[in-house]
Amino acid sequence: MYFKENIHLKSKIVIKVFIPILRILFGLLFIGSAVLKLFPIDAFEMILIKQVGVSWGLAPLLARLLILFEFALGVCIGFGFWTKKMVYASLAMLAVFTGYLLLLIATGEGDENCGCFGELIPMDGPTSVGKNLIMMALGLVLIWKNDLVNRFSFKWAGPVLAIISIPVLFLLLPLPEGDFDQEATLDSTLISKINHTQNWDLETDDRLIIVMYSECIHCKQLATLLSTISTEQADNKLRILLFGKEDSIKEFVEQTGIEHLPYRRTTEHQLMQGINGTFPSAIFVENGSVVSNWSGRGVNMDLLSKILLD
C-alpha cells in the first residue's frame, strides 16, 4: 500500500514539474518560429505574395505583423501571461495555417517551403502539417492541465517583451520605401534607379542583368555554370544582382565560384516586384532600355552564352 502511494505521489510531482516545462517549450517553439522568419524576412514576404496571394504593397507590413503576433504568443505563453487565452489563440492560428496547408497539398502545391520556420529550416506542406498537429496536441495538454500550467511563471515579462519587440523590429527591419501597390515594370526608370544605386554603366551599350536569390537552389546551379565564363566576357556585358543577407550572399559566391564576375547585393523591392519574385531572372538592356527578359527555367546557359558571346 505504501509503495503504491509513493509511486502515485512521485507521479503527481513529475506532472507538476512537467506541465510548466511543457508550457515554456511550447512558447519557445513560437518564439523560434517568429525569429527564424527574419532570416531573411524578404523570403517570408515572398511566400505571402506567391503562395498566399497577398499584394506587394501589403506583404512587408503583414509579414512583420505576423512575426510580432507569433513572438507575442510565444513570450506570453513562455512566461505564463494569460496562458489559457494565449494557448487558445495559438491553436486557432495553427488550425488556420493547417487548413491552408492542406488546401495547398490538395491542389498539388504543397512541395514548396511554407516558411513556418523561415529559410533556415525549410519545411514542405506535409512536414509542416505534421509539425502543426504535434503543436496542437501539446496545446491541448496545456489546456487540459490548466491548473498546473502557470507554475514557475513570470507573467509580466511576456507583455513587456512583446511591446518592446514592436519598435525593435521596425527599427532593425524598416518597411521598404516606395509605392508597391502600383505595378512595377522592368523599364528604363527602374534600370536608371538600379544604375544609380549600384554605380554601374547600365545606360550605355548592351548589358545582361541576371537577378538571383542566395537561398535559391536553381540560382546556385546557374551561378555554378556562370563561373565558367571568363572575366573578359563577363565585364563586357554581364552584371549580377543578388538578393539575400550579406553572409548568405558571401557563402553563395564562394560556393558557386563567381568571385571573378561583376556581382552586387541589392535590396531593391521594385526590382523584385518587377520580376514577380521569380528567380533566377535575366534582363537584357540596350542603352538603358529593357529589350527582353526571362525568368525561371527560361534562364539557362544556352541563352546566356548566346547573348554574352554575340
PDB file of C-alpha atoms in Angstrom:
ATOM      1  CA  MET A   1       0.000   0.000   0.000  1.00  0.00           C
ATOM      2  CA  TYR A   2       2.811   2.380   0.945  1.00  0.00           C
ATOM      3  CA  PHE A   3       4.635   1.533  -2.284  1.00  0.00           C
ATOM      4  CA  LYS A   4       1.583   2.398  -4.437  1.00  0.00           C
ATOM      5  CA  GLU A   5       1.035   5.692  -2.579  1.00  0.00           C
ATOM      6  CA  ASN A   6       4.700   6.581  -3.029  1.00  0.00           C
ATOM      7  CA  ILE A   7       4.534   5.910  -6.786  1.00  0.00           C
ATOM      8  CA  HIS A   8       1.349   7.991  -7.039  1.00  0.00           C
ATOM      9  CA  LEU A   9       2.960  10.878  -5.139  1.00  0.00           C
ATOM     10  CA  LYS A  10       6.050  10.835  -7.376  1.00  0.00           C
ATOM     11  CA  SER A  11       3.835  10.800 -10.472  1.00  0.00           C
ATOM     12  CA  LYS A  12       1.967  13.886  -9.262  1.00  0.00           C
ATOM     13  CA  ILE A  13       5.260  15.675  -8.617  1.00  0.00           C
ATOM     14  CA  VAL A  14       6.546  14.781 -12.071  1.00  0.00           C
ATOM     15  CA  ILE A  15       3.344  16.083 -13.686  1.00  0.00           C
ATOM     16  CA  LYS A  16       3.503  19.314 -11.674  1.00  0.00           C
ATOM     17  CA  VAL A  17       7.022  19.911 -12.940  1.00  0.00           C
ATOM     18  CA  PHE A  18       6.472  18.602 -16.479  1.00  0.00           C
ATOM     19  CA  ILE A  19       3.460  20.769 -17.361  1.00  0.00           C
ATOM     20  CA  PRO A  20       5.206  24.136 -16.676  1.00  0.00           C
ATOM     21  CA  ILE A  21       8.255  22.914 -18.632  1.00  0.00           C
ATOM     22  CA  LEU A  22       5.955  21.938 -21.477  1.00  0.00           C
ATOM     23  CA  ARG A  23       4.440  25.439 -21.359  1.00  0.00           C
ATOM     24  CA  ILE A  24       7.898  27.016 -21.655  1.00  0.00           C
ATOM     25  CA  LEU A  25       8.888  24.722 -24.529  1.00  0.00           C
ATOM     26  CA  PHE A  26       5.598  25.440 -26.296  1.00  0.00           C
ATOM     27  CA  GLY A  27       6.263  29.164 -26.012  1.00  0.00           C
ATOM     28  CA  LEU A  28       9.833  28.719 -27.257  1.00  0.00           C
ATOM     29  CA  LEU A  29       8.544  26.993 -30.395  1.00  0.00           C
ATOM     30  CA  PHE A  30       6.526  30.092 -31.282  1.00  0.00           C
ATOM     31  CA  ILE A  31       9.420  32.401 -30.431  1.00  0.00           C
ATOM     32  CA  GLY A  32      11.760  30.318 -32.581  1.00  0.00           C
ATOM     33  CA  SER A  33       9.288  30.280 -35.454  1.00  0.00           C
ATOM     34  CA  ALA A  34       8.952  34.081 -35.322  1.00  0.00           C
ATOM     35  CA  VAL A  35      12.693  34.739 -35.112  1.00  0.00           C
ATOM     36  CA  LEU A  36      13.589  32.316 -37.911  1.00  0.00           C
ATOM     37  CA  LYS A  37      11.202  34.120 -40.268  1.00  0.00           C
ATOM     38  CA  LEU A  38      13.540  37.107 -40.062  1.00  0.00           C
ATOM     39  CA  PHE A  39      16.365  35.252 -41.840  1.00  0.00           C
ATOM     40  CA  PRO A  40      15.643  36.742 -44.294  1.00  0.00           C
ATOM     41  CA  ILE A  41      12.308  38.484 -43.965  1.00  0.00           C
ATOM     42  CA  ASP A  42      12.267  39.059 -47.741  1.00  0.00           C
ATOM     43  CA  ALA A  43      11.787  35.334 -48.227  1.00  0.00           C
ATOM     44  CA  PHE A  44       8.794  35.301 -45.866  1.00  0.00           C
ATOM     45  CA  GLU A  45       7.307  38.265 -47.728  1.00  0.00           C
ATOM     46  CA  MET A  46       7.693  36.362 -50.990  1.00  0.00           C
ATOM     47  CA  ILE A  47       5.858  33.346 -49.537  1.00  0.00           C
ATOM     48  CA  LEU A  48       2.939  35.603 -48.598  1.00  0.00           C
ATOM     49  CA  ILE A  49       2.922  37.055 -52.109  1.00  0.00           C
ATOM     50  CA  LYS A  50       3.472  33.913 -54.176  1.00  0.00           C
ATOM     51  CA  GLN A  51       1.662  31.283 -52.088  1.00  0.00           C
ATOM     52  CA  VAL A  52      -0.987  33.222 -50.169  1.00  0.00           C
ATOM     53  CA  GLY A  53      -1.744  35.882 -52.789  1.00  0.00           C
ATOM     54  CA  VAL A  54      -1.050  38.923 -50.605  1.00  0.00           C
ATOM     55  CA  SER A  55      -0.405  42.125 -52.577  1.00  0.00           C
ATOM     56  CA  TRP A  56       3.106  43.543 -52.937  1.00  0.00           C
ATOM     57  CA  GLY A  57       2.036  46.638 -51.017  1.00  0.00           C
ATOM     58  CA  LEU A  58       0.628  44.726 -48.047  1.00  0.00           C
ATOM     59  CA  ALA A  59       3.195  41.896 -47.795  1.00  0.00           C
ATOM     60  CA  PRO A  60       6.029  43.783 -45.982  1.00  0.00           C
ATOM     61  CA  LEU A  61       3.682  45.066 -43.266  1.00  0.00           C
ATOM     62  CA  LEU A  62       1.735  41.809 -42.926  1.00  0.00           C
ATOM     63  CA  ALA A  63       4.942  39.788 -42.651  1.00  0.00           C
ATOM     64  CA  ARG A  64       6.134  41.951 -39.751  1.00  0.00           C
ATOM     65  CA  LEU A  65       2.753  41.889 -38.011  1.00  0.00           C
ATOM     66  CA  LEU A  66       2.547  38.087 -38.229  1.00  0.00           C
ATOM     67  CA  ILE A  67       6.065  37.763 -36.827  1.00  0.00           C
ATOM     68  CA  LEU A  68       5.239  40.150 -33.972  1.00  0.00           C
ATOM     69  CA  PHE A  69       1.996  38.276 -33.227  1.00  0.00           C
ATOM     70  CA  GLU A  70       3.768  34.925 -33.179  1.00  0.00           C
ATOM     71  CA  PHE A  71       6.539  36.323 -30.963  1.00  0.00           C
ATOM     72  CA  ALA A  72       3.948  37.825 -28.588  1.00  0.00           C
ATOM     73  CA  LEU A  73       2.180  34.457 -28.287  1.00  0.00           C
ATOM     74  CA  GLY A  74       5.496  32.765 -27.572  1.00  0.00           C
ATOM     75  CA  VAL A  75       6.729  35.114 -24.840  1.00  0.00           C
ATOM     76  CA  CYS A  76       3.313  35.364 -23.170  1.00  0.00           C
ATOM     77  CA  ILE A  77       2.886  31.581 -23.072  1.00  0.00           C
ATOM     78  CA  GLY A  78       6.511  31.010 -22.074  1.00  0.00           C
ATOM     79  CA  PHE A  79       6.302  33.440 -19.155  1.00  0.00           C
ATOM     80  CA  GLY A  80       2.768  32.400 -18.158  1.00  0.00           C
ATOM     81  CA  PHE A  81       0.763  35.542 -19.004  1.00  0.00           C
ATOM     82  CA  TRP A  82      -2.907  34.820 -19.809  1.00  0.00           C
ATOM     83  CA  THR A  83      -1.704  31.342 -20.650  1.00  0.00           C
ATOM     84  CA  LYS A  84      -5.056  29.720 -21.379  1.00  0.00           C
ATOM     85  CA  LYS A  85      -6.205  32.556 -23.664  1.00  0.00           C
ATOM     86  CA  MET A  86      -2.855  32.646 -25.448  1.00  0.00           C
ATOM     87  CA  VAL A  87      -2.862  28.883 -25.972  1.00  0.00           C
ATOM     88  CA  TYR A  88      -6.375  29.109 -27.435  1.00  0.00           C
ATOM     89  CA  ALA A  89      -5.136  31.883 -29.762  1.00  0.00           C
ATOM     90  CA  SER A  90      -2.161  29.753 -30.790  1.00  0.00           C
ATOM     91  CA  LEU A  91      -4.424  26.773 -31.502  1.00  0.00           C
ATOM     92  CA  ALA A  92      -6.668  28.962 -33.650  1.00  0.00           C
ATOM     93  CA  MET A  93      -3.666  30.220 -35.626  1.00  0.00           C
ATOM     94  CA  LEU A  94      -2.300  26.699 -36.063  1.00  0.00           C
ATOM     95  CA  ALA A  95      -5.723  25.475 -37.206  1.00  0.00           C
ATOM     96  CA  VAL A  96      -5.961  28.232 -39.843  1.00  0.00           C
ATOM     97  CA  PHE A  97      -2.429  27.587 -41.115  1.00  0.00           C
ATOM     98  CA  THR A  98      -3.021  23.827 -41.170  1.00  0.00           C
ATOM     99  CA  GLY A  99      -6.223  24.246 -43.140  1.00  0.00           C
ATOM    100  CA  TYR A 100      -4.444  26.410 -45.683  1.00  0.00           C
ATOM    101  CA  LEU A 101      -1.548  23.937 -45.965  1.00  0.00           C
ATOM    102  CA  LEU A 102      -3.993  21.094 -46.557  1.00  0.00           C
ATOM    103  CA  LEU A 103      -5.549  23.165 -49.351  1.00  0.00           C
ATOM    104  CA  LEU A 104      -2.103  23.657 -50.926  1.00  0.00           C
ATOM    105  CA  ILE A 105      -1.374  19.934 -50.671  1.00  0.00           C
ATOM    106  CA  ALA A 106      -4.744  19.065 -52.208  1.00  0.00           C
ATOM    107  CA  THR A 107      -4.042  21.369 -55.167  1.00  0.00           C
ATOM    108  CA  GLY A 108      -0.567  19.927 -55.694  1.00  0.00           C
ATOM    109  CA  GLU A 109       1.310  22.991 -54.407  1.00  0.00           C
ATOM    110  CA  GLY A 110       2.453  21.640 -51.048  1.00  0.00           C
ATOM    111  CA  ASP A 111       6.007  20.735 -52.024  1.00  0.00           C
ATOM    112  CA  GLU A 112       7.431  24.257 -51.573  1.00  0.00           C
ATOM    113  CA  ASN A 113       8.811  25.677 -48.331  1.00  0.00           C
ATOM    114  CA  CYS A 114       5.849  27.076 -46.395  1.00  0.00           C
ATOM    115  CA  GLY A 115       8.051  29.453 -44.375  1.00  0.00           C
ATOM    116  CA  CYS A 116       6.883  28.235 -40.942  1.00  0.00           C
ATOM    117  CA  PHE A 117      10.490  28.188 -39.723  1.00  0.00           C
ATOM    118  CA  GLY A 118      11.904  30.556 -42.332  1.00  0.00           C
ATOM    119  CA  GLU A 119      14.591  29.610 -44.812  1.00  0.00           C
ATOM    120  CA  LEU A 120      16.964  28.167 -42.211  1.00  0.00           C
ATOM    121  CA  ILE A 121      14.668  25.183 -41.516  1.00  0.00           C
ATOM    122  CA  PRO A 122      12.679  24.699 -44.735  1.00  0.00           C
ATOM    123  CA  MET A 123       9.500  22.615 -44.491  1.00  0.00           C
ATOM    124  CA  ASP A 124       7.165  21.450 -47.216  1.00  0.00           C
ATOM    125  CA  GLY A 125       3.400  21.265 -46.712  1.00  0.00           C
ATOM    126  CA  PRO A 126       3.083  17.699 -45.324  1.00  0.00           C
ATOM    127  CA  THR A 127       6.001  18.182 -42.914  1.00  0.00           C
ATOM    128  CA  SER A 128       4.568  21.439 -41.646  1.00  0.00           C
ATOM    129  CA  VAL A 129       1.101  19.902 -41.182  1.00  0.00           C
ATOM    130  CA  GLY A 130       2.683  17.155 -39.071  1.00  0.00           C
ATOM    131  CA  LYS A 131       4.540  19.772 -37.033  1.00  0.00           C
ATOM    132  CA  ASN A 132       1.328  21.765 -36.521  1.00  0.00           C
ATOM    133  CA  LEU A 133      -0.619  18.691 -35.375  1.00  0.00           C
ATOM    134  CA  ILE A 134       2.059  17.902 -32.784  1.00  0.00           C
ATOM    135  CA  MET A 135       1.986  21.505 -31.551  1.00  0.00           C
ATOM    136  CA  MET A 136      -1.814  21.439 -31.376  1.00  0.00           C
ATOM    137  CA  ALA A 137      -1.641  18.252 -29.288  1.00  0.00           C
ATOM    138  CA  LEU A 138       0.797  19.942 -26.909  1.00  0.00           C
ATOM    139  CA  GLY A 139      -1.506  22.945 -26.673  1.00  0.00           C
ATOM    140  CA  LEU A 140      -4.467  20.724 -25.784  1.00  0.00           C
ATOM    141  CA  VAL A 141      -2.410  19.129 -23.000  1.00  0.00           C
ATOM    142  CA  LEU A 142      -1.714  22.610 -21.585  1.00  0.00           C
ATOM    143  CA  ILE A 143      -5.433  23.444 -21.615  1.00  0.00           C
ATOM    144  CA  TRP A 144      -6.275  20.079 -20.053  1.00  0.00           C
ATOM    145  CA  LYS A 145      -3.820  20.691 -17.198  1.00  0.00           C
ATOM    146  CA  ASN A 146      -4.586  24.394 -16.908  1.00  0.00           C
ATOM    147  CA  ASP A 147      -4.468  24.248 -13.084  1.00  0.00           C
ATOM    148  CA  LEU A 148      -0.745  23.388 -13.204  1.00  0.00           C
ATOM    149  CA  VAL A 149       0.347  25.339 -16.253  1.00  0.00           C
ATOM    150  CA  ASN A 150       1.300  28.634 -14.579  1.00  0.00           C
ATOM    151  CA  ARG A 151       3.800  27.265 -12.079  1.00  0.00           C
ATOM    152  CA  PHE A 152       7.269  28.830 -12.432  1.00  0.00           C
ATOM    153  CA  SER A 153       5.812  31.812 -14.295  1.00  0.00           C
ATOM    154  CA  PHE A 154       6.986  35.415 -14.515  1.00  0.00           C
ATOM    155  CA  LYS A 155       3.807  36.813 -16.012  1.00  0.00           C
ATOM    156  CA  TRP A 156       4.511  40.430 -16.825  1.00  0.00           C
ATOM    157  CA  ALA A 157       7.743  39.687 -18.671  1.00  0.00           C
ATOM    158  CA  GLY A 158       5.630  38.367 -21.552  1.00  0.00           C
ATOM    159  CA  PRO A 159       3.660  41.516 -22.494  1.00  0.00           C
ATOM    160  CA  VAL A 160       6.677  43.742 -21.747  1.00  0.00           C
ATOM    161  CA  LEU A 161       8.858  41.817 -24.209  1.00  0.00           C
ATOM    162  CA  ALA A 162       6.026  41.725 -26.742  1.00  0.00           C
ATOM    163  CA  ILE A 163       5.634  45.524 -26.598  1.00  0.00           C
ATOM    164  CA  ILE A 164       9.395  46.144 -26.756  1.00  0.00           C
ATOM    165  CA  SER A 165       9.695  43.900 -29.820  1.00  0.00           C
ATOM    166  CA  ILE A 166       7.472  46.208 -31.915  1.00  0.00           C
ATOM    167  CA  PRO A 167       9.808  49.236 -32.200  1.00  0.00           C
ATOM    168  CA  VAL A 168      12.869  46.965 -32.228  1.00  0.00           C
ATOM    169  CA  LEU A 169      11.631  45.049 -35.268  1.00  0.00           C
ATOM    170  CA  PHE A 170      10.658  48.153 -37.233  1.00  0.00           C
ATOM    171  CA  LEU A 171      13.975  49.847 -36.383  1.00  0.00           C
ATOM    172  CA  LEU A 172      16.064  46.844 -37.419  1.00  0.00           C
ATOM    173  CA  LEU A 173      13.884  45.948 -40.421  1.00  0.00           C
ATOM    174  CA  PRO A 174      12.034  49.087 -41.527  1.00  0.00           C
ATOM    175  CA  LEU A 175       9.321  48.876 -44.133  1.00  0.00           C
ATOM    176  CA  PRO A 176      10.731  49.236 -47.664  1.00  0.00           C
ATOM    177  CA  GLU A 177      10.214  52.604 -49.307  1.00  0.00           C
ATOM    178  CA  GLY A 178       8.108  53.027 -52.402  1.00  0.00           C
ATOM    179  CA  ASP A 179       4.525  52.633 -53.555  1.00  0.00           C
ATOM    180  CA  PHE A 180       4.271  48.888 -54.036  1.00  0.00           C
ATOM    181  CA  ASP A 181       0.554  48.950 -54.660  1.00  0.00           C
ATOM    182  CA  GLN A 182       1.375  50.271 -58.103  1.00  0.00           C
ATOM    183  CA  GLU A 183       2.549  47.662 -60.569  1.00  0.00           C
ATOM    184  CA  ALA A 184       6.328  47.741 -61.058  1.00  0.00           C
ATOM    185  CA  THR A 185       7.580  47.191 -64.570  1.00  0.00           C
ATOM    186  CA  LEU A 186      11.006  46.476 -65.941  1.00  0.00           C
ATOM    187  CA  ASP A 187      11.525  49.765 -67.748  1.00  0.00           C
ATOM    188  CA  SER A 188      14.151  52.456 -68.217  1.00  0.00           C
ATOM    189  CA  THR A 189      13.107  54.194 -64.984  1.00  0.00           C
ATOM    190  CA  LEU A 190      13.822  51.096 -62.907  1.00  0.00           C
ATOM    191  CA  ILE A 191      17.081  50.434 -64.776  1.00  0.00           C
ATOM    192  CA  SER A 192      18.124  54.038 -64.141  1.00  0.00           C
ATOM    193  CA  LYS A 193      17.403  53.594 -60.437  1.00  0.00           C
ATOM    194  CA  ILE A 194      19.446  50.383 -60.284  1.00  0.00           C
ATOM    195  CA  ASN A 195      22.227  52.092 -62.225  1.00  0.00           C
ATOM    196  CA  HIS A 196      22.286  54.904 -59.663  1.00  0.00           C
ATOM    197  CA  THR A 197      22.290  52.666 -56.566  1.00  0.00           C
ATOM    198  CA  GLN A 198      24.857  50.202 -57.951  1.00  0.00           C
ATOM    199  CA  ASN A 199      27.007  52.745 -59.800  1.00  0.00           C
ATOM    200  CA  TRP A 200      27.047  50.541 -62.897  1.00  0.00           C
ATOM    201  CA  ASP A 201      27.174  51.507 -66.568  1.00  0.00           C
ATOM    202  CA  LEU A 202      23.735  50.111 -67.371  1.00  0.00           C
ATOM    203  CA  GLU A 203      22.735  53.037 -69.573  1.00  0.00           C
ATOM    204  CA  THR A 204      25.475  52.545 -72.151  1.00  0.00           C
ATOM    205  CA  ASP A 205      25.779  49.739 -74.690  1.00  0.00           C
ATOM    206  CA  ASP A 206      24.281  46.267 -74.125  1.00  0.00           C
ATOM    207  CA  ARG A 207      24.029  44.776 -70.658  1.00  0.00           C
ATOM    208  CA  LEU A 208      22.702  41.441 -69.406  1.00  0.00           C
ATOM    209  CA  ILE A 209      21.494  41.674 -65.797  1.00  0.00           C
ATOM    210  CA  ILE A 210      20.994  38.364 -64.015  1.00  0.00           C
ATOM    211  CA  VAL A 211      18.955  38.561 -60.796  1.00  0.00           C
ATOM    212  CA  MET A 212      19.348  35.717 -58.293  1.00  0.00           C
ATOM    213  CA  TYR A 213      18.470  34.892 -54.693  1.00  0.00           C
ATOM    214  CA  SER A 214      21.159  33.492 -52.415  1.00  0.00           C
ATOM    215  CA  GLU A 215      18.857  30.785 -50.979  1.00  0.00           C
ATOM    216  CA  CYS A 216      17.533  29.620 -54.367  1.00  0.00           C
ATOM    217  CA  ILE A 217      18.876  26.186 -55.380  1.00  0.00           C
ATOM    218  CA  HIS A 218      18.225  26.877 -59.081  1.00  0.00           C
ATOM    219  CA  CYS A 219      20.179  30.132 -58.779  1.00  0.00           C
ATOM    220  CA  LYS A 220      23.098  28.246 -57.241  1.00  0.00           C
ATOM    221  CA  GLN A 221      23.070  25.789 -60.118  1.00  0.00           C
ATOM    222  CA  LEU A 222      23.001  28.600 -62.672  1.00  0.00           C
ATOM    223  CA  ALA A 223      25.721  30.557 -60.857  1.00  0.00           C
ATOM    224  CA  THR A 224      27.961  27.472 -60.830  1.00  0.00           C
ATOM    225  CA  LEU A 225      27.599  27.285 -64.610  1.00  0.00           C
ATOM    226  CA  LEU A 226      28.208  31.025 -64.921  1.00  0.00           C
ATOM    227  CA  SER A 227      31.501  30.648 -63.057  1.00  0.00           C
ATOM    228  CA  THR A 228      32.972  29.106 -66.244  1.00  0.00           C
ATOM    229  CA  ILE A 229      32.593  32.439 -68.056  1.00  0.00           C
ATOM    230  CA  SER A 230      35.840  34.386 -68.318  1.00  0.00           C
ATOM    231  CA  THR A 231      36.302  37.809 -66.740  1.00  0.00           C
ATOM    232  CA  GLU A 232      36.732  39.393 -70.179  1.00  0.00           C
ATOM    233  CA  GLN A 233      33.420  38.001 -71.430  1.00  0.00           C
ATOM    234  CA  ALA A 234      31.629  38.994 -68.236  1.00  0.00           C
ATOM    235  CA  ASP A 235      32.972  42.553 -67.998  1.00  0.00           C
ATOM    236  CA  ASN A 236      31.723  43.297 -71.465  1.00  0.00           C
ATOM    237  CA  LYS A 237      28.022  42.627 -70.845  1.00  0.00           C
ATOM    238  CA  LEU A 238      27.277  40.671 -67.672  1.00  0.00           C
ATOM    239  CA  ARG A 239      26.014  42.183 -64.406  1.00  0.00           C
ATOM    240  CA  ILE A 240      24.731  40.064 -61.483  1.00  0.00           C
ATOM    241  CA  LEU A 241      22.368  41.279 -58.758  1.00  0.00           C
ATOM    242  CA  LEU A 242      21.864  39.135 -55.652  1.00  0.00           C
ATOM    243  CA  PHE A 243      19.048  39.308 -53.125  1.00  0.00           C
ATOM    244  CA  GLY A 244      19.716  37.967 -49.627  1.00  0.00           C
ATOM    245  CA  LYS A 245      21.629  38.623 -46.421  1.00  0.00           C
ATOM    246  CA  GLU A 246      25.259  39.665 -46.725  1.00  0.00           C
ATOM    247  CA  ASP A 247      26.545  36.493 -45.050  1.00  0.00           C
ATOM    248  CA  SER A 248      24.325  34.329 -47.217  1.00  0.00           C
ATOM    249  CA  ILE A 249      25.480  36.080 -50.383  1.00  0.00           C
ATOM    250  CA  LYS A 250      29.124  35.702 -49.390  1.00  0.00           C
ATOM    251  CA  GLU A 251      28.589  31.964 -48.938  1.00  0.00           C
ATOM    252  CA  PHE A 252      26.660  31.805 -52.237  1.00  0.00           C
ATOM    253  CA  VAL A 253      29.506  33.472 -54.127  1.00  0.00           C
ATOM    254  CA  GLU A 254      32.176  31.256 -52.561  1.00  0.00           C
ATOM    255  CA  GLN A 255      30.249  28.032 -53.174  1.00  0.00           C
ATOM    256  CA  THR A 256      29.435  28.812 -56.792  1.00  0.00           C
ATOM    257  CA  GLY A 257      32.809  30.322 -57.703  1.00  0.00           C
ATOM    258  CA  ILE A 258      31.563  33.585 -59.234  1.00  0.00           C
ATOM    259  CA  GLU A 259      34.006  35.812 -57.313  1.00  0.00           C
ATOM    260  CA  HIS A 260      35.544  36.984 -60.580  1.00  0.00           C
ATOM    261  CA  LEU A 261      32.221  38.100 -62.051  1.00  0.00           C
ATOM    262  CA  PRO A 262      30.719  41.588 -61.568  1.00  0.00           C
ATOM    263  CA  TYR A 263      28.115  40.995 -58.842  1.00  0.00           C
ATOM    264  CA  ARG A 264      26.441  43.255 -56.279  1.00  0.00           C
ATOM    265  CA  ARG A 265      23.940  42.810 -53.464  1.00  0.00           C
ATOM    266  CA  THR A 266      20.582  44.531 -53.882  1.00  0.00           C
ATOM    267  CA  THR A 267      17.579  45.224 -51.675  1.00  0.00           C
ATOM    268  CA  GLU A 268      15.557  46.923 -54.411  1.00  0.00           C
ATOM    269  CA  HIS A 269      11.988  45.768 -53.773  1.00  0.00           C
ATOM    270  CA  GLN A 270      10.717  47.294 -57.006  1.00  0.00           C
ATOM    271  CA  LEU A 271      13.130  45.076 -58.910  1.00  0.00           C
ATOM    272  CA  MET A 272      11.829  42.025 -57.040  1.00  0.00           C
ATOM    273  CA  GLN A 273       8.307  43.139 -57.862  1.00  0.00           C
ATOM    274  CA  GLY A 274       9.286  43.749 -61.486  1.00  0.00           C
ATOM    275  CA  ILE A 275      10.435  40.128 -61.874  1.00  0.00           C
ATOM    276  CA  ASN A 276       7.399  38.954 -59.869  1.00  0.00           C
ATOM    277  CA  GLY A 277       9.670  37.335 -57.304  1.00  0.00           C
ATOM    278  CA  THR A 278      10.803  34.683 -59.786  1.00  0.00           C
ATOM    279  CA  PHE A 279      14.432  33.570 -59.522  1.00  0.00           C
ATOM    280  CA  PRO A 280      16.603  33.420 -61.465  1.00  0.00           C
ATOM    281  CA  SER A 281      15.637  36.211 -63.852  1.00  0.00           C
ATOM    282  CA  ALA A 282      17.577  37.769 -66.703  1.00  0.00           C
ATOM    283  CA  ILE A 283      17.086  41.259 -68.139  1.00  0.00           C
ATOM    284  CA  PHE A 284      18.675  42.323 -71.429  1.00  0.00           C
ATOM    285  CA  VAL A 285      19.242  46.076 -71.615  1.00  0.00           C
ATOM    286  CA  GLU A 286      20.261  48.218 -74.588  1.00  0.00           C
ATOM    287  CA  ASN A 287      21.361  51.767 -73.747  1.00  0.00           C
ATOM    288  CA  GLY A 288      19.290  51.805 -70.555  1.00  0.00           C
ATOM    289  CA  SER A 289      16.122  50.356 -72.080  1.00  0.00           C
ATOM    290  CA  VAL A 290      14.816  46.848 -71.385  1.00  0.00           C
ATOM    291  CA  VAL A 291      14.657  44.869 -74.615  1.00  0.00           C
ATOM    292  CA  SER A 292      13.904  41.366 -73.285  1.00  0.00           C
ATOM    293  CA  ASN A 293      13.566  39.499 -70.010  1.00  0.00           C
ATOM    294  CA  TRP A 294      13.358  35.860 -69.000  1.00  0.00           C
ATOM    295  CA  SER A 295      12.633  34.110 -65.703  1.00  0.00           C
ATOM    296  CA  GLY A 296      12.710  30.700 -64.097  1.00  0.00           C
ATOM    297  CA  ARG A 297      13.560  27.852 -66.447  1.00  0.00           C
ATOM    298  CA  GLY A 298      13.854  30.298 -69.330  1.00  0.00           C
ATOM    299  CA  VAL A 299      17.164  31.445 -67.871  1.00  0.00           C
ATOM    300  CA  ASN A 300      19.708  28.838 -68.971  1.00  0.00           C
ATOM    301  CA  MET A 301      23.314  28.720 -70.123  1.00  0.00           C
ATOM    302  CA  ASP A 302      22.426  28.277 -73.786  1.00  0.00           C
ATOM    303  CA  LEU A 303      20.504  31.550 -73.709  1.00  0.00           C
ATOM    304  CA  LEU A 304      23.103  33.416 -71.648  1.00  0.00           C
ATOM    305  CA  SER A 305      26.041  32.177 -73.732  1.00  0.00           C
ATOM    306  CA  LYS A 306      24.311  33.260 -76.920  1.00  0.00           C
ATOM    307  CA  ILE A 307      23.786  36.792 -75.541  1.00  0.00           C
ATOM    308  CA  LEU A 308      27.215  37.156 -73.947  1.00  0.00           C
ATOM    309  CA  LEU A 309      29.159  35.804 -76.895  1.00  0.00           C
ATOM    310  CA  ASP A 310      27.126  37.634 -79.533  1.00  0.00           C
TER     311      ASP A 310
END
